[in-house]
Tab-separated table of C-alpha atoms in Angstrom:
chain	number	residue	atom	x	y	z
A	1	MET	CA	107.947	81.900	89.852
A	2	THR	CA	111.115	83.618	91.014
A	3	ASP	CA	113.161	80.390	90.859
A	4	VAL	CA	111.924	79.936	87.256
A	5	VAL	CA	112.799	83.504	86.016
A	6	ALA	CA	116.146	83.163	87.955
A	7	ALA	CA	116.747	79.824	86.154
A	8	ILE	CA	115.965	81.279	82.683
A	9	GLN	CA	118.132	84.338	83.375
A	10	ASP	CA	121.031	82.300	84.389
A	11	ALA	CA	120.718	80.179	81.241
A	12	TRP	CA	120.495	83.145	79.210
A	13	THR	CA	123.773	84.548	80.709
A	14	GLU	CA	125.504	81.332	80.175
A	15	LEU	CA	124.317	81.318	76.695
A	16	ARG	CA	125.914	84.798	76.051
A	17	ILE	CA	129.133	83.766	77.606
A	18	HIS	CA	129.426	80.679	75.304
A	19	ARG	CA	127.752	82.222	72.309
A	20	GLY	CA	130.931	81.784	70.134
A	21	ARG	CA	130.759	77.907	70.626
A	22	VAL	CA	127.079	77.513	69.835
A	23	LEU	CA	126.311	80.266	67.328
A	24	MET	CA	126.701	78.252	64.381
A	25	SER	CA	124.659	75.396	65.745
A	26	LEU	CA	121.994	77.963	66.732
A	27	ILE	CA	121.979	79.262	62.994
A	28	GLY	CA	121.286	75.828	61.833
A	29	VAL	CA	118.469	75.413	64.188
A	30	THR	CA	117.035	78.877	63.018
A	31	VAL	CA	117.111	77.551	59.482
A	32	ALA	CA	115.619	74.295	60.459
A	33	ILE	CA	112.558	75.987	62.509
A	34	ALA	CA	112.251	78.336	59.719
A	35	ALA	CA	111.969	75.519	57.166
A	36	LEU	CA	109.432	73.646	59.497
A	37	THR	CA	107.377	76.673	60.043
A	38	ALA	CA	107.284	77.373	56.437
A	39	SER	CA	106.343	73.803	55.550
A	40	VAL	CA	103.423	73.785	58.061
A	41	ALA	CA	102.215	77.251	56.890
A	42	VAL	CA	102.327	76.173	53.207
A	43	GLY	CA	100.510	73.043	53.890
A	44	ASP	CA	97.810	75.118	55.935
A	45	LEU	CA	97.496	77.507	53.157
A	46	ALA	CA	97.286	75.033	50.315
A	47	ARG	CA	94.887	73.029	52.294
A	48	SER	CA	92.678	76.172	52.884
A	49	THR	CA	92.971	77.055	49.172
A	50	LEU	CA	92.107	73.603	47.880
A	51	VAL	CA	89.222	73.270	50.418
A	52	SER	CA	87.748	76.517	49.172
A	53	SER	CA	88.321	75.502	45.485
A	54	MET	CA	86.448	72.148	46.157
A	55	GLU	CA	83.755	73.906	48.128
A	56	ALA	CA	83.372	76.361	45.105
A	57	ASN	CA	82.778	73.343	42.696
A	58	GLY	CA	80.807	70.977	45.044
A	59	GLY	CA	79.701	73.019	48.065
A	60	ARG	CA	80.393	73.399	51.619
A	61	ALA	CA	79.909	70.561	54.066
A	62	ALA	CA	77.384	69.416	53.986
A	63	THR	CA	75.862	70.299	50.699
A	64	ILE	CA	72.921	68.015	49.546
A	65	SER	CA	72.077	68.246	45.766
A	66	LEU	CA	68.682	67.199	44.298
A	67	TRP	CA	67.788	67.128	40.495
A	68	VAL	CA	64.250	67.766	39.505
A	69	GLU	CA	63.320	66.379	35.915
A	70	THR	CA	59.690	67.603	35.151
A	71	SER	CA	59.719	66.366	31.499
A	72	SER	CA	57.442	63.259	30.663
A	73	ALA	CA	58.873	60.162	29.262
A	74	ASP	CA	57.807	61.330	25.620
A	75	GLY	CA	59.727	64.374	25.846
A	76	THR	CA	56.909	66.758	26.639
A	77	PRO	CA	58.487	69.579	28.892
A	78	GLY	CA	56.995	69.997	32.276
A	79	ASP	CA	56.454	73.314	34.308
A	80	PRO	CA	59.665	74.511	35.666
A	81	VAL	CA	57.861	77.329	37.537
A	82	ALA	CA	55.769	74.588	39.398
A	83	ALA	CA	59.159	72.821	40.246
A	84	LEU	CA	60.550	76.023	41.540
A	85	ASP	CA	57.523	76.740	43.634
A	86	ALA	CA	57.808	73.038	45.031
A	87	ILE	CA	61.627	73.884	46.077
A	88	GLU	CA	60.889	77.097	47.660
A	89	THR	CA	58.035	75.490	49.765
A	90	ALA	CA	60.385	72.673	50.917
A	91	VAL	CA	63.194	75.060	51.837
A	92	ASP	CA	60.721	77.179	53.857
A	93	ARG	CA	59.173	74.040	55.535
A	94	TYR	CA	62.450	72.950	56.871
A	95	ARG	CA	63.787	76.397	57.601
A	96	ILE	CA	67.070	75.804	55.773
A	97	ASP	CA	69.351	78.736	56.190
A	98	TYR	CA	71.416	78.495	53.062
A	99	ALA	CA	69.720	77.067	49.863
A	100	SER	CA	69.522	77.754	46.301
A	101	ALA	CA	67.404	76.507	43.351
A	102	ARG	CA	69.697	76.194	40.348
A	103	MET	CA	69.436	76.081	36.552
A	104	SER	CA	71.683	76.738	33.631
A	105	THR	CA	70.670	78.370	30.221
A	106	GLY	CA	72.070	80.238	27.393
A	107	LEU	CA	70.948	83.755	26.423
A	108	THR	CA	72.008	85.839	23.556
A	109	LEU	CA	74.037	88.897	24.532
A	110	GLY	CA	72.431	91.961	22.781
A	111	GLY	CA	75.262	93.984	21.005
A	112	ALA	CA	77.696	91.056	20.835
A	113	GLY	CA	75.607	88.381	19.049
A	114	ALA	CA	77.183	85.813	21.240
A	115	SER	CA	75.775	83.518	23.798
A	116	VAL	CA	76.242	83.947	27.452
A	117	GLN	CA	76.091	81.007	29.855
A	118	ILE	CA	73.562	82.063	32.618
A	119	GLU	CA	73.397	80.422	36.030
A	120	ALA	CA	69.982	80.914	37.692
A	121	VAL	CA	70.783	80.921	41.479
A	122	GLU	CA	69.606	82.427	44.667
A	123	PRO	CA	71.352	84.971	46.743
A	124	ASP	CA	72.620	82.201	49.256
A	125	PHE	CA	74.569	80.656	46.284
A	126	ALA	CA	77.527	83.320	46.616
A	127	VAL	CA	78.020	82.062	50.264
A	128	MET	CA	77.595	78.213	49.601
A	129	ARG	CA	80.126	78.317	46.662
A	130	HIS	CA	82.661	80.902	47.680
A	131	LEU	CA	81.642	83.216	44.817
A	132	GLY	CA	83.220	86.446	45.597
A	133	VAL	CA	82.365	89.834	43.724
A	134	ALA	CA	85.327	92.091	42.626
A	135	ASP	CA	82.982	95.251	42.055
A	136	GLY	CA	79.561	95.829	43.079
A	137	ARG	CA	77.382	93.115	44.840
A	138	PHE	CA	76.003	89.818	44.347
A	139	LEU	CA	72.116	89.150	43.976
A	140	ASN	CA	70.048	89.820	47.051
A	141	GLU	CA	66.548	89.667	48.166
A	142	SER	CA	65.620	93.063	47.051
A	143	ASP	CA	66.275	92.088	43.469
A	144	ARG	CA	63.109	90.000	43.355
A	145	ALA	CA	61.110	93.256	43.336
A	146	ARG	CA	62.781	94.667	40.453
A	147	LEU	CA	61.011	95.601	37.052
A	148	ALA	CA	64.177	94.977	35.318
A	149	PRO	CA	66.043	91.848	36.193
A	150	ALA	CA	69.495	92.098	38.034
A	151	VAL	CA	72.412	90.286	36.807
A	152	VAL	CA	76.086	89.581	37.967
A	153	VAL	CA	78.495	89.176	35.275
A	154	ASN	CA	82.077	88.010	34.871
A	155	ARG	CA	85.011	89.526	33.135
A	156	GLY	CA	84.530	87.454	29.936
A	157	THR	CA	80.962	88.816	29.531
A	158	LEU	CA	82.239	92.440	29.677
A	159	GLU	CA	85.010	91.646	27.201
A	160	LEU	CA	82.427	90.703	24.763
A	161	LEU	CA	81.132	94.191	25.087
A	162	GLY	CA	84.326	95.803	24.429
A	163	GLY	CA	85.848	95.753	28.010
A	164	GLY	CA	85.779	98.291	30.808
A	165	GLY	CA	84.197	97.964	34.283
A	166	LEU	CA	80.558	98.239	35.711
A	167	ASP	CA	80.551	102.012	35.064
A	168	ALA	CA	80.734	101.317	31.196
A	169	HIS	CA	78.074	98.710	31.302
A	170	ARG	CA	75.355	99.429	33.736
A	171	THR	CA	72.797	97.567	31.679
A	172	ILE	CA	72.933	94.640	29.209
A	173	GLU	CA	70.419	93.017	26.867
A	174	LEU	CA	70.114	89.286	27.482
A	175	GLY	CA	67.409	87.363	25.276
A	176	GLY	CA	65.881	90.571	24.145
A	177	THR	CA	65.248	91.745	27.914
A	178	THR	CA	67.305	94.619	29.589
A	179	ALA	CA	69.023	93.670	32.672
A	180	VAL	CA	70.765	95.709	35.040
A	181	VAL	CA	74.325	94.701	35.853
A	182	VAL	CA	74.815	94.846	39.895
A	183	GLY	CA	78.068	93.082	40.367
A	184	LEU	CA	81.300	91.788	38.559
A	185	VAL	CA	82.957	88.648	39.477
A	186	ASP	CA	86.670	88.359	38.560
A	187	ARG	CA	88.213	84.831	39.304
A	188	GLY	CA	91.370	85.454	37.202
A	189	LEU	CA	92.756	82.953	34.972
A	190	GLY	CA	90.113	80.679	33.206
A	191	ASP	CA	87.418	83.363	33.615
A	192	GLU	CA	87.516	84.456	30.025
A	193	TRP	CA	84.257	82.191	29.258
A	194	PRO	CA	81.188	84.578	29.244
A	195	GLN	CA	78.994	83.800	32.177
A	196	ALA	CA	76.351	85.623	34.290
A	197	TRP	CA	74.201	84.987	37.389
A	198	MET	CA	70.471	85.827	37.658
A	199	LEU	CA	67.541	84.804	39.847
A	200	PRO	CA	65.637	81.798	38.610
A	201	ARG	CA	62.287	83.420	38.142
A	202	ASP	CA	63.924	86.146	35.978
A	203	VAL	CA	65.692	83.519	33.947
A	204	LEU	CA	62.431	81.498	33.397
A	205	ARG	CA	60.666	84.689	32.344
A	206	ILE	CA	63.271	85.753	29.770
A	207	ALA	CA	63.617	82.237	28.536
A	208	ARG	CA	59.863	81.897	28.041
A	209	ASP	CA	59.890	84.887	25.730
A	210	ASP	CA	63.227	83.836	23.891
A	211	PRO	CA	62.628	80.744	21.779
A	212	SER	CA	66.159	80.033	21.288
A	213	ALA	CA	66.771	79.651	25.160
A	214	MET	CA	67.324	76.063	26.189
A	215	HIS	CA	67.545	75.443	29.972
A	216	SER	CA	68.513	72.526	31.971
A	217	SER	CA	66.474	70.880	34.671
A	218	LEU	CA	66.160	72.381	37.939
A	219	SER	CA	68.193	71.376	40.978
A	220	LEU	CA	68.078	72.349	44.621
A	221	GLU	CA	71.219	72.972	46.700
A	222	ALA	CA	71.219	72.938	50.447
A	223	TRP	CA	73.913	73.648	52.888
A	224	VAL	CA	72.856	71.687	56.113
A	225	PRO	CA	74.682	70.391	59.210
A	226	ALA	CA	76.615	67.260	58.319
A	227	GLU	CA	74.709	65.034	60.985
A	228	ALA	CA	71.477	65.929	59.384
A	229	ALA	CA	72.717	65.522	55.842
A	230	ASP	CA	71.221	61.877	55.186
A	231	GLU	CA	67.797	62.683	56.851
A	232	GLY	CA	67.636	66.046	55.108
A	233	LEU	CA	68.127	64.345	51.724
A	234	ARG	CA	65.647	61.682	52.273
A	235	MET	CA	62.876	64.065	53.522
A	236	LEU	CA	63.394	66.619	50.764
A	237	ARG	CA	63.485	63.964	48.050
A	238	GLN	CA	60.151	62.767	49.621
A	239	ASP	CA	58.703	66.151	49.567
A	240	LEU	CA	59.561	67.085	46.092
A	241	ARG	CA	58.336	63.838	44.826
A	242	GLY	CA	54.907	64.391	46.576
A	243	ALA	CA	54.686	67.958	45.342
A	244	LEU	CA	55.431	66.886	41.596
A	245	PRO	CA	53.773	63.806	40.685
A	246	GLY	CA	55.379	62.185	37.659
A	247	ALA	CA	58.487	64.146	38.026
A	248	MET	CA	61.752	62.400	38.388
A	249	VAL	CA	63.738	63.510	41.628
A	250	ASP	CA	67.023	62.153	42.886
A	251	GLY	CA	69.888	63.578	44.778
A	252	ASN	CA	73.147	62.950	46.788
A	253	ARG	CA	75.880	64.759	48.979
A	254	SER	CA	77.983	66.690	46.535
A	255	ASP	CA	80.524	68.298	48.904
A	256	TRP	CA	84.125	66.851	49.142
A	257	GLN	CA	83.716	65.603	52.674
A	258	ALA	CA	81.088	63.058	51.719
A	259	PHE	CA	84.262	60.976	50.917
A	260	GLU	CA	85.214	60.211	54.442
A	261	GLY	CA	88.964	60.022	55.129
A	262	TYR	CA	89.933	61.897	52.057
A	263	ASP	CA	92.785	64.458	52.350
A	264	PRO	CA	94.332	65.318	49.094
A	265	LEU	CA	97.134	67.342	50.764
A	266	LEU	CA	98.260	64.893	53.481
A	267	PRO	CA	101.058	63.440	51.132
A	268	LEU	CA	102.419	66.875	50.290
A	269	GLN	CA	102.270	68.269	53.730
A	270	LEU	CA	103.987	64.850	55.152
A	271	THR	CA	106.791	65.354	52.622
A	272	LEU	CA	107.332	68.790	53.473
A	273	VAL	CA	107.287	68.365	57.234
A	274	GLY	CA	109.537	65.208	56.947
A	275	THR	CA	112.170	67.327	55.045
A	276	ALA	CA	112.138	70.033	57.693
A	277	VAL	CA	112.433	67.290	60.498
A	278	VAL	CA	115.467	66.047	58.987
A	279	ILE	CA	117.094	69.545	58.822
A	280	LEU	CA	115.958	70.047	62.259
A	281	LEU	CA	117.533	66.862	63.443
A	282	LEU	CA	120.856	67.956	61.879
A	283	GLY	CA	120.850	71.236	63.745
A	284	ALA	CA	119.885	69.535	66.910
A	285	LEU	CA	122.797	67.058	66.463
A	286	GLY	CA	125.226	69.989	65.945
A	287	LEU	CA	123.939	71.701	68.996
A	288	VAL	CA	124.332	68.602	71.132
A	289	THR	CA	127.746	68.052	69.730
A	290	VAL	CA	128.851	71.653	70.717
A	291	ALA	CA	127.135	71.450	74.032
A	292	VAL	CA	128.882	68.217	75.165
A	293	VAL	CA	132.464	69.503	74.178
A	294	SER	CA	131.354	72.759	76.026
A	295	ILE	CA	130.297	70.858	79.100
A	296	ARG	CA	133.497	68.935	79.501
A	297	GLN	CA	135.480	72.314	79.549
A	298	ARG	CA	133.161	73.473	82.259
A	299	VAL	CA	134.189	70.824	85.011
A	300	ARG	CA	135.634	73.640	87.364
A	301	GLU	CA	132.473	75.946	87.086
A	302	LEU	CA	130.211	72.933	87.778
A	303	GLY	CA	132.274	71.490	90.588
A	304	ILE	CA	132.329	75.109	92.286
A	305	ARG	CA	128.567	74.974	91.864
A	306	ARG	CA	128.411	71.652	93.705
A	307	ALA	CA	130.730	72.988	96.408
A	308	PHE	CA	128.324	75.805	97.237
A	309	GLY	CA	125.353	73.675	97.513
A	310	ALA	CA	123.870	73.367	94.027
A	311	SER	CA	121.708	70.229	93.831
A	312	ARG	CA	121.977	67.906	90.897
A	313	THR	CA	118.457	68.852	89.855
A	314	ARG	CA	119.475	72.385	89.759
A	315	ILE	CA	122.503	71.924	87.631
A	316	PHE	CA	120.406	69.590	85.214
A	317	VAL	CA	117.824	72.210	84.915
A	318	ALA	CA	120.168	74.974	84.322
A	319	VAL	CA	122.336	73.206	81.921
A	320	MET	CA	119.321	71.966	80.034
A	321	LEU	CA	117.805	75.464	80.080
A	322	GLU	CA	120.594	76.918	78.169
A	323	SER	CA	119.761	74.554	75.142
A	324	VAL	CA	116.205	75.497	75.512
A	325	VAL	CA	116.584	79.118	75.605
A	326	GLY	CA	119.029	79.184	72.832
A	327	THR	CA	116.735	77.157	70.396
A	328	VAL	CA	113.642	79.118	71.521
A	329	VAL	CA	115.440	82.325	70.580
A	330	ALA	CA	116.642	80.803	67.413
A	331	GLY	CA	113.097	79.506	66.553
A	332	THR	CA	111.634	82.848	67.156
A	333	ILE	CA	113.966	84.424	64.833
A	334	GLY	CA	113.223	81.657	62.257
A	335	ILE	CA	109.549	82.286	62.609
A	336	ALA	CA	109.914	85.976	62.125
A	337	LEU	CA	111.833	85.399	58.957
A	338	CYS	CA	109.022	83.396	57.787
A	339	ILE	CA	106.532	86.086	58.584
A	340	PHE	CA	108.629	88.566	56.991
A	341	ALA	CA	109.054	86.565	53.806
A	342	TYR	CA	105.299	85.823	53.592
A	343	ARG	CA	104.455	89.365	53.679
A	344	LEU	CA	106.873	90.365	50.786
A	345	PRO	CA	104.898	91.577	47.848
A	346	VAL	CA	106.955	89.306	45.545
A	347	VAL	CA	105.952	86.187	47.560
A	348	GLN	CA	102.145	87.454	47.754
A	349	ASP	CA	102.152	87.816	44.040
A	350	ALA	CA	103.701	84.365	43.583
A	351	LEU	CA	101.146	82.721	45.814
A	352	THR	CA	98.089	84.701	44.236
A	353	GLN	CA	99.088	84.180	40.683
A	354	GLY	CA	96.126	83.816	38.262
A	355	ILE	CA	93.579	84.371	41.118
A	356	GLY	CA	91.973	87.595	40.560
A	357	GLY	CA	91.144	89.721	43.316
A	358	MET	CA	92.287	87.091	45.933
A	359	VAL	CA	93.678	88.224	49.355
A	360	LEU	CA	95.773	85.793	51.238
A	361	PRO	CA	94.926	85.376	54.819
A	362	GLY	CA	97.156	86.190	57.614
A	363	PHE	CA	100.150	84.000	58.611
A	364	PRO	CA	98.820	80.833	59.934
A	365	MET	CA	99.043	81.225	63.962
A	366	SER	CA	99.203	77.324	64.149
A	367	ALA	CA	102.408	77.247	61.866
A	368	ALA	CA	104.078	79.695	64.263
A	369	VAL	CA	102.914	78.014	67.316
A	370	THR	CA	104.102	74.589	66.148
A	371	GLY	CA	107.421	75.965	65.224
A	372	LEU	CA	107.988	77.692	68.753
A	373	ILE	CA	106.916	74.405	70.498
A	374	VAL	CA	109.219	72.157	68.239
A	375	ALA	CA	112.137	74.557	68.868
A	376	ALA	CA	111.541	74.173	72.775
A	377	ALA	CA	111.266	70.420	72.396
A	378	VAL	CA	114.425	70.159	70.459
A	379	GLY	CA	116.219	72.392	72.862
A	380	ALA	CA	115.089	70.156	75.879
A	381	LEU	CA	116.198	67.037	73.956
A	382	ALA	CA	119.469	68.540	72.832
A	383	GLY	CA	120.382	69.779	76.462
A	384	SER	CA	119.487	66.639	78.332
A	385	VAL	CA	122.572	64.999	76.989
A	386	PRO	CA	125.026	67.597	78.450
A	387	ALA	CA	122.755	68.064	81.382
A	388	THR	CA	123.264	64.293	82.216
A	389	ILE	CA	126.925	64.818	81.958
A	390	ALA	CA	126.943	67.815	84.112
A	391	VAL	CA	125.154	66.193	87.181
A	392	ARG	CA	128.008	63.636	87.314
A	393	SER	CA	130.513	66.570	88.049
A	394	LYS	CA	132.016	66.241	91.593
A	395	VAL	CA	133.925	68.766	93.711
A	396	ILE	CA	137.012	66.738	93.486
A	397	GLU	CA	137.104	66.841	89.917
A	398	ALA	CA	137.092	70.665	90.077
A	399	ILE	CA	140.096	70.700	92.148
A	400	ARG	CA	141.987	68.132	90.041
A	401	PHE	CA	141.057	70.150	86.869
């Protein structure tokens, strides 16, 4: 351990002595590492954001969706309550941790005279679809016992009522029934369309008393382990068909990972990383050039080291470590600049533009570690050339020089 510390200290001392020669090359390496780290970080953040967006639309991996059509062939409507009972029984039988019955309908918003799209979902739906609440809370199990149904609304619904927050609209009238507003969803741009979320049984009860309400067929969404998705889909389909004779039941996987090998961000990330690698190679080339010129001017120093018993291995490691230490320091500075830029308010605002209430995660640690490893690797490769030249130095050359 002492030898390693001594070698690194020796390399740092030599780097400080020759800093005037290698400074510009290290600046290039700093910029290159910063670009590489930024490209990896942007790729990670973009992938995380896109995956969250796709999971918000199709569910997490693995989400299986089953549609239940209870209407007869001649158009006679079936019993949606019986279908909902069958769905809940199947979920309980297989002990599925995250599942939700789902149905859409339109109800008249009292005081505005406009129709609001109602999503009938279970409390688990918020977790399954990344549905965040900006104010208040989402639906929970205690809402099933309410006399007045609970409802979660979006910003567009509140705008129909004159704007304001939850404090200004604690209750709203939907289809002639007074509902208690418990939460507000704000998804930023594209969230102007009036929408609300309620428990399925509450929606069925309101729709039954509102002749103008038209609702879609019931469906079941279940978030299950990926290895159990196919078997789970088969068994749930079989159970629902058995519990609902004459009903049409079908389903599939709806999450994006159902398409194996699909990575929508791979081309973008490869382009960013490729550009950063080119910049990095140019910086490394400059460092190699300066190091080779420098090592040819240090013939006497290297010869004296050999005269005092320094082995070829010790000289090789010492010279190579000079480049490694320099690039690691430069890379650390580049990574620090990336993290500092990432935390700037103007950058945070640019990355979250149009996404209301979104809080960016911390700087990706994988990007910082990748940048540091690449910096050390580039230093080792760039230092191997002058180190190879250095080990060929002889004591007689120091005398001649």
